[in-house]
Amino acid sequence: MSDPCDVHNRTPQGSPLSPILSALYMESLLDLASKWTHHDLTLYADDGTIFTISATTDHATRLAIMGFKEALAWLKRNRLSADLAKTKLITFKPPYANKDLLGRYTWGSHYINPNLGPNQVSTTKSL
């Protein structure tokens, strides 16, 4: 660790160095996510996905939101932010599932964004 300093150079868009620097920088977020139970974070360059698994869609949604809030807090601590316009929730369930036990369609979820306060993530049927 060093004292903060100004950066006068940058990595150009599309540089092969960008994914390497991103991976090094984001390693501590992946380390945080590695301690989660029944949900996981996958990153590719500057995109991320939180996967959850549960017996009900409601619980899976709560796990996803919990992980999302932790990721948002990490991003804030590291002076980064998520593009909330690209943030969507999608749930999958087997076609033979008992809807009374598993849960019905998820319409989205409210959460507290550490940067912006109360917010909502909307549900989509495809990404």
JSON list of C-alpha atoms in Angstrom, two decimals:
[
{"chain": "A", "resi": 1, "resn": "MET", "atom": "CA", "xyz": [0.00, 0.00, 0.00]},
{"chain": "A", "resi": 2, "resn": "SER", "atom": "CA", "xyz": [1.21, 3.48, -0.77]},
{"chain": "A", "resi": 3, "resn": "ASP", "atom": "CA", "xyz": [-0.02, 6.97, -0.14]},
{"chain": "A", "resi": 4, "resn": "PRO", "atom": "CA", "xyz": [-2.67, 8.12, -2.66]},
{"chain": "A", "resi": 5, "resn": "CYS", "atom": "CA", "xyz": [-1.25, 9.75, -5.77]},
{"chain": "A", "resi": 6, "resn": "ASP", "atom": "CA", "xyz": [-2.58, 11.24, -8.99]},
{"chain": "A", "resi": 7, "resn": "VAL", "atom": "CA", "xyz": [-2.56, 9.02, -12.06]},
{"chain": "A", "resi": 8, "resn": "HIS", "atom": "CA", "xyz": [-1.53, 10.86, -15.22]},
{"chain": "A", "resi": 9, "resn": "ASN", "atom": "CA", "xyz": [-1.66, 7.90, -17.61]},
{"chain": "A", "resi": 10, "resn": "ARG", "atom": "CA", "xyz": [-4.45, 5.47, -18.35]},
{"chain": "A", "resi": 11, "resn": "THR", "atom": "CA", "xyz": [-5.05, 2.13, -19.99]},
{"chain": "A", "resi": 12, "resn": "PRO", "atom": "CA", "xyz": [-6.82, 2.63, -23.34]},
{"chain": "A", "resi": 13, "resn": "GLN", "atom": "CA", "xyz": [-10.22, 1.04, -23.99]},
{"chain": "A", "resi": 14, "resn": "GLY", "atom": "CA", "xyz": [-9.76, -2.52, -25.24]},
{"chain": "A", "resi": 15, "resn": "SER", "atom": "CA", "xyz": [-6.21, -2.86, -23.97]},
{"chain": "A", "resi": 16, "resn": "PRO", "atom": "CA", "xyz": [-5.17, -6.45, -23.17]},
{"chain": "A", "resi": 17, "resn": "LEU", "atom": "CA", "xyz": [-3.85, -5.06, -19.88]},
{"chain": "A", "resi": 18, "resn": "SER", "atom": "CA", "xyz": [-7.34, -4.01, -18.71]},
{"chain": "A", "resi": 19, "resn": "PRO", "atom": "CA", "xyz": [-8.67, -7.49, -17.78]},
{"chain": "A", "resi": 20, "resn": "ILE", "atom": "CA", "xyz": [-5.46, -8.28, -15.88]},
{"chain": "A", "resi": 21, "resn": "LEU", "atom": "CA", "xyz": [-5.62, -5.05, -13.87]},
{"chain": "A", "resi": 22, "resn": "SER", "atom": "CA", "xyz": [-9.34, -5.56, -13.28]},
{"chain": "A", "resi": 23, "resn": "ALA", "atom": "CA", "xyz": [-8.76, -9.11, -12.00]},
{"chain": "A", "resi": 24, "resn": "LEU", "atom": "CA", "xyz": [-6.05, -7.94, -9.61]},
{"chain": "A", "resi": 25, "resn": "TYR", "atom": "CA", "xyz": [-8.17, -5.08, -8.33]},
{"chain": "A", "resi": 26, "resn": "MET", "atom": "CA", "xyz": [-11.35, -7.14, -7.91]},
{"chain": "A", "resi": 27, "resn": "GLU", "atom": "CA", "xyz": [-9.66, -10.09, -6.16]},
{"chain": "A", "resi": 28, "resn": "SER", "atom": "CA", "xyz": [-10.69, -8.89, -2.71]},
{"chain": "A", "resi": 29, "resn": "LEU", "atom": "CA", "xyz": [-14.35, -8.71, -3.81]},
{"chain": "A", "resi": 30, "resn": "LEU", "atom": "CA", "xyz": [-14.12, -12.31, -5.03]},
{"chain": "A", "resi": 31, "resn": "ASP", "atom": "CA", "xyz": [-12.49, -13.25, -1.74]},
{"chain": "A", "resi": 32, "resn": "LEU", "atom": "CA", "xyz": [-15.44, -11.69, 0.12]},
{"chain": "A", "resi": 33, "resn": "ALA", "atom": "CA", "xyz": [-17.91, -13.58, -2.08]},
{"chain": "A", "resi": 34, "resn": "SER", "atom": "CA", "xyz": [-16.08, -16.88, -1.54]},
{"chain": "A", "resi": 35, "resn": "LYS", "atom": "CA", "xyz": [-17.38, -16.86, 2.05]},
{"chain": "A", "resi": 36, "resn": "TRP", "atom": "CA", "xyz": [-21.03, -16.64, 0.99]},
{"chain": "A", "resi": 37, "resn": "THR", "atom": "CA", "xyz": [-23.31, -19.67, 1.45]},
{"chain": "A", "resi": 38, "resn": "HIS", "atom": "CA", "xyz": [-25.71, -20.79, -1.30]},
{"chain": "A", "resi": 39, "resn": "HIS", "atom": "CA", "xyz": [-24.78, -17.84, -3.50]},
{"chain": "A", "resi": 40, "resn": "ASP", "atom": "CA", "xyz": [-21.70, -16.93, -5.50]},
{"chain": "A", "resi": 41, "resn": "LEU", "atom": "CA", "xyz": [-20.23, -14.09, -7.52]},
{"chain": "A", "resi": 42, "resn": "THR", "atom": "CA", "xyz": [-18.74, -14.51, -10.98]},
{"chain": "A", "resi": 43, "resn": "LEU", "atom": "CA", "xyz": [-16.86, -11.67, -12.68]},
{"chain": "A", "resi": 44, "resn": "TYR", "atom": "CA", "xyz": [-15.84, -11.25, -16.30]},
{"chain": "A", "resi": 45, "resn": "ALA", "atom": "CA", "xyz": [-13.89, -8.06, -17.04]},
{"chain": "A", "resi": 46, "resn": "ASP", "atom": "CA", "xyz": [-16.29, -5.35, -15.82]},
{"chain": "A", "resi": 47, "resn": "ASP", "atom": "CA", "xyz": [-19.44, -7.50, -15.66]},
{"chain": "A", "resi": 48, "resn": "GLY", "atom": "CA", "xyz": [-20.63, -9.55, -12.72]},
{"chain": "A", "resi": 49, "resn": "THR", "atom": "CA", "xyz": [-23.30, -12.11, -11.92]},
{"chain": "A", "resi": 50, "resn": "ILE", "atom": "CA", "xyz": [-24.56, -13.34, -8.57]},
{"chain": "A", "resi": 51, "resn": "PHE", "atom": "CA", "xyz": [-25.89, -16.89, -8.66]},
{"chain": "A", "resi": 52, "resn": "THR", "atom": "CA", "xyz": [-28.06, -18.26, -5.85]},
{"chain": "A", "resi": 53, "resn": "ILE", "atom": "CA", "xyz": [-29.70, -21.58, -5.12]},
{"chain": "A", "resi": 54, "resn": "SER", "atom": "CA", "xyz": [-32.59, -22.22, -2.78]},
{"chain": "A", "resi": 55, "resn": "ALA", "atom": "CA", "xyz": [-35.76, -24.27, -2.33]},
{"chain": "A", "resi": 56, "resn": "THR", "atom": "CA", "xyz": [-37.91, -21.17, -2.98]},
{"chain": "A", "resi": 57, "resn": "THR", "atom": "CA", "xyz": [-37.64, -18.28, -5.41]},
{"chain": "A", "resi": 58, "resn": "ASP", "atom": "CA", "xyz": [-38.26, -15.82, -2.57]},
{"chain": "A", "resi": 59, "resn": "HIS", "atom": "CA", "xyz": [-35.27, -17.10, -0.59]},
{"chain": "A", "resi": 60, "resn": "ALA", "atom": "CA", "xyz": [-33.07, -17.20, -3.70]},
{"chain": "A", "resi": 61, "resn": "THR", "atom": "CA", "xyz": [-34.03, -13.58, -4.38]},
{"chain": "A", "resi": 62, "resn": "ARG", "atom": "CA", "xyz": [-33.17, -12.56, -0.80]},
{"chain": "A", "resi": 63, "resn": "LEU", "atom": "CA", "xyz": [-29.77, -14.27, -1.10]},
{"chain": "A", "resi": 64, "resn": "ALA", "atom": "CA", "xyz": [-29.08, -12.51, -4.40]},
{"chain": "A", "resi": 65, "resn": "ILE", "atom": "CA", "xyz": [-30.02, -9.12, -2.94]},
{"chain": "A", "resi": 66, "resn": "MET", "atom": "CA", "xyz": [-27.90, -9.78, 0.15]},
{"chain": "A", "resi": 67, "resn": "GLY", "atom": "CA", "xyz": [-24.88, -10.54, -2.07]},
{"chain": "A", "resi": 68, "resn": "PHE", "atom": "CA", "xyz": [-25.66, -7.55, -4.29]},
{"chain": "A", "resi": 69, "resn": "LYS", "atom": "CA", "xyz": [-25.73, -5.22, -1.29]},
{"chain": "A", "resi": 70, "resn": "GLU", "atom": "CA", "xyz": [-22.38, -6.57, -0.09]},
{"chain": "A", "resi": 71, "resn": "ALA", "atom": "CA", "xyz": [-20.92, -6.07, -3.57]},
{"chain": "A", "resi": 72, "resn": "LEU", "atom": "CA", "xyz": [-22.31, -2.51, -3.71]},
{"chain": "A", "resi": 73, "resn": "ALA", "atom": "CA", "xyz": [-20.76, -1.74, -0.32]},
{"chain": "A", "resi": 74, "resn": "TRP", "atom": "CA", "xyz": [-17.41, -3.11, -1.51]},
{"chain": "A", "resi": 75, "resn": "LEU", "atom": "CA", "xyz": [-17.64, -1.04, -4.68]},
{"chain": "A", "resi": 76, "resn": "LYS", "atom": "CA", "xyz": [-18.39, 2.09, -2.64]},
{"chain": "A", "resi": 77, "resn": "ARG", "atom": "CA", "xyz": [-15.42, 1.46, -0.32]},
{"chain": "A", "resi": 78, "resn": "ASN", "atom": "CA", "xyz": [-13.23, 1.14, -3.41]},
{"chain": "A", "resi": 79, "resn": "ARG", "atom": "CA", "xyz": [-14.65, 4.24, -5.12]},
{"chain": "A", "resi": 80, "resn": "LEU", "atom": "CA", "xyz": [-16.47, 2.25, -7.79]},
{"chain": "A", "resi": 81, "resn": "SER", "atom": "CA", "xyz": [-20.15, 1.86, -8.63]},
{"chain": "A", "resi": 82, "resn": "ALA", "atom": "CA", "xyz": [-22.47, -0.55, -10.42]},
{"chain": "A", "resi": 83, "resn": "ASP", "atom": "CA", "xyz": [-24.47, 0.43, -13.49]},
{"chain": "A", "resi": 84, "resn": "LEU", "atom": "CA", "xyz": [-27.93, 0.05, -11.97]},
{"chain": "A", "resi": 85, "resn": "ALA", "atom": "CA", "xyz": [-29.60, 0.41, -15.39]},
{"chain": "A", "resi": 86, "resn": "LYS", "atom": "CA", "xyz": [-27.97, -2.92, -16.35]},
{"chain": "A", "resi": 87, "resn": "THR", "atom": "CA", "xyz": [-28.85, -4.63, -13.07]},
{"chain": "A", "resi": 88, "resn": "LYS", "atom": "CA", "xyz": [-31.59, -7.24, -13.46]},
{"chain": "A", "resi": 89, "resn": "LEU", "atom": "CA", "xyz": [-32.97, -10.21, -11.53]},
{"chain": "A", "resi": 90, "resn": "ILE", "atom": "CA", "xyz": [-33.90, -13.46, -13.24]},
{"chain": "A", "resi": 91, "resn": "THR", "atom": "CA", "xyz": [-35.13, -16.65, -11.57]},
{"chain": "A", "resi": 92, "resn": "PHE", "atom": "CA", "xyz": [-35.18, -20.19, -12.93]},
{"chain": "A", "resi": 93, "resn": "LYS", "atom": "CA", "xyz": [-37.17, -23.15, -11.73]},
{"chain": "A", "resi": 94, "resn": "PRO", "atom": "CA", "xyz": [-37.89, -26.59, -13.10]},
{"chain": "A", "resi": 95, "resn": "PRO", "atom": "CA", "xyz": [-41.02, -26.80, -15.26]},
{"chain": "A", "resi": 96, "resn": "TYR", "atom": "CA", "xyz": [-42.46, -29.55, -13.06]},
{"chain": "A", "resi": 97, "resn": "ALA", "atom": "CA", "xyz": [-42.08, -27.55, -9.83]},
{"chain": "A", "resi": 98, "resn": "ASN", "atom": "CA", "xyz": [-45.03, -27.16, -7.47]},
{"chain": "A", "resi": 99, "resn": "LYS", "atom": "CA", "xyz": [-45.68, -23.39, -7.64]},
{"chain": "A", "resi": 100, "resn": "ASP", "atom": "CA", "xyz": [-47.32, -23.43, -4.20]},
{"chain": "A", "resi": 101, "resn": "LEU", "atom": "CA", "xyz": [-44.09, -24.78, -2.66]},
{"chain": "A", "resi": 102, "resn": "LEU", "atom": "CA", "xyz": [-41.45, -23.12, -4.83]},
{"chain": "A", "resi": 103, "resn": "GLY", "atom": "CA", "xyz": [-43.00, -19.68, -5.25]},
{"chain": "A", "resi": 104, "resn": "ARG", "atom": "CA", "xyz": [-44.56, -17.80, -8.08]},
{"chain": "A", "resi": 105, "resn": "TYR", "atom": "CA", "xyz": [-43.02, -15.26, -10.47]},
{"chain": "A", "resi": 106, "resn": "THR", "atom": "CA", "xyz": [-40.69, -12.78, -8.77]},
{"chain": "A", "resi": 107, "resn": "TRP", "atom": "CA", "xyz": [-41.59, -9.18, -9.66]},
{"chain": "A", "resi": 108, "resn": "GLY", "atom": "CA", "xyz": [-38.38, -7.59, -8.42]},
{"chain": "A", "resi": 109, "resn": "SER", "atom": "CA", "xyz": [-36.99, -6.65, -5.06]},
{"chain": "A", "resi": 110, "resn": "HIS", "atom": "CA", "xyz": [-36.40, -3.56, -2.98]},
{"chain": "A", "resi": 111, "resn": "TYR", "atom": "CA", "xyz": [-33.04, -3.03, -1.31]},
{"chain": "A", "resi": 112, "resn": "ILE", "atom": "CA", "xyz": [-30.99, -0.30, 0.34]},
{"chain": "A", "resi": 113, "resn": "ASN", "atom": "CA", "xyz": [-28.18, 0.87, -1.93]},
{"chain": "A", "resi": 114, "resn": "PRO", "atom": "CA", "xyz": [-25.24, 2.11, 0.22]},
{"chain": "A", "resi": 115, "resn": "ASN", "atom": "CA", "xyz": [-24.66, 4.91, -2.31]},
{"chain": "A", "resi": 116, "resn": "LEU", "atom": "CA", "xyz": [-28.20, 5.97, -3.19]},
{"chain": "A", "resi": 117, "resn": "GLY", "atom": "CA", "xyz": [-30.49, 4.72, -0.41]},
{"chain": "A", "resi": 118, "resn": "PRO", "atom": "CA", "xyz": [-33.73, 2.82, -1.16]},
{"chain": "A", "resi": 119, "resn": "ASN", "atom": "CA", "xyz": [-33.78, 1.29, -4.62]},
{"chain": "A", "resi": 120, "resn": "GLN", "atom": "CA", "xyz": [-35.33, -1.58, -6.60]},
{"chain": "A", "resi": 121, "resn": "VAL", "atom": "CA", "xyz": [-33.97, -4.20, -8.98]},
{"chain": "A", "resi": 122, "resn": "SER", "atom": "CA", "xyz": [-36.46, -5.27, -11.64]},
{"chain": "A", "resi": 123, "resn": "THR", "atom": "CA", "xyz": [-37.07, -8.78, -12.89]},
{"chain": "A", "resi": 124, "resn": "THR", "atom": "CA", "xyz": [-36.55, -9.89, -16.45]},
{"chain": "A", "resi": 125, "resn": "LYS", "atom": "CA", "xyz": [-37.36, -13.12, -18.27]},
{"chain": "A", "resi": 126, "resn": "SER", "atom": "CA", "xyz": [-34.23, -13.00, -20.45]},
{"chain": "A", "resi": 127, "resn": "LEU", "atom": "CA", "xyz": [-30.77, -11.45, -20.40]}
]
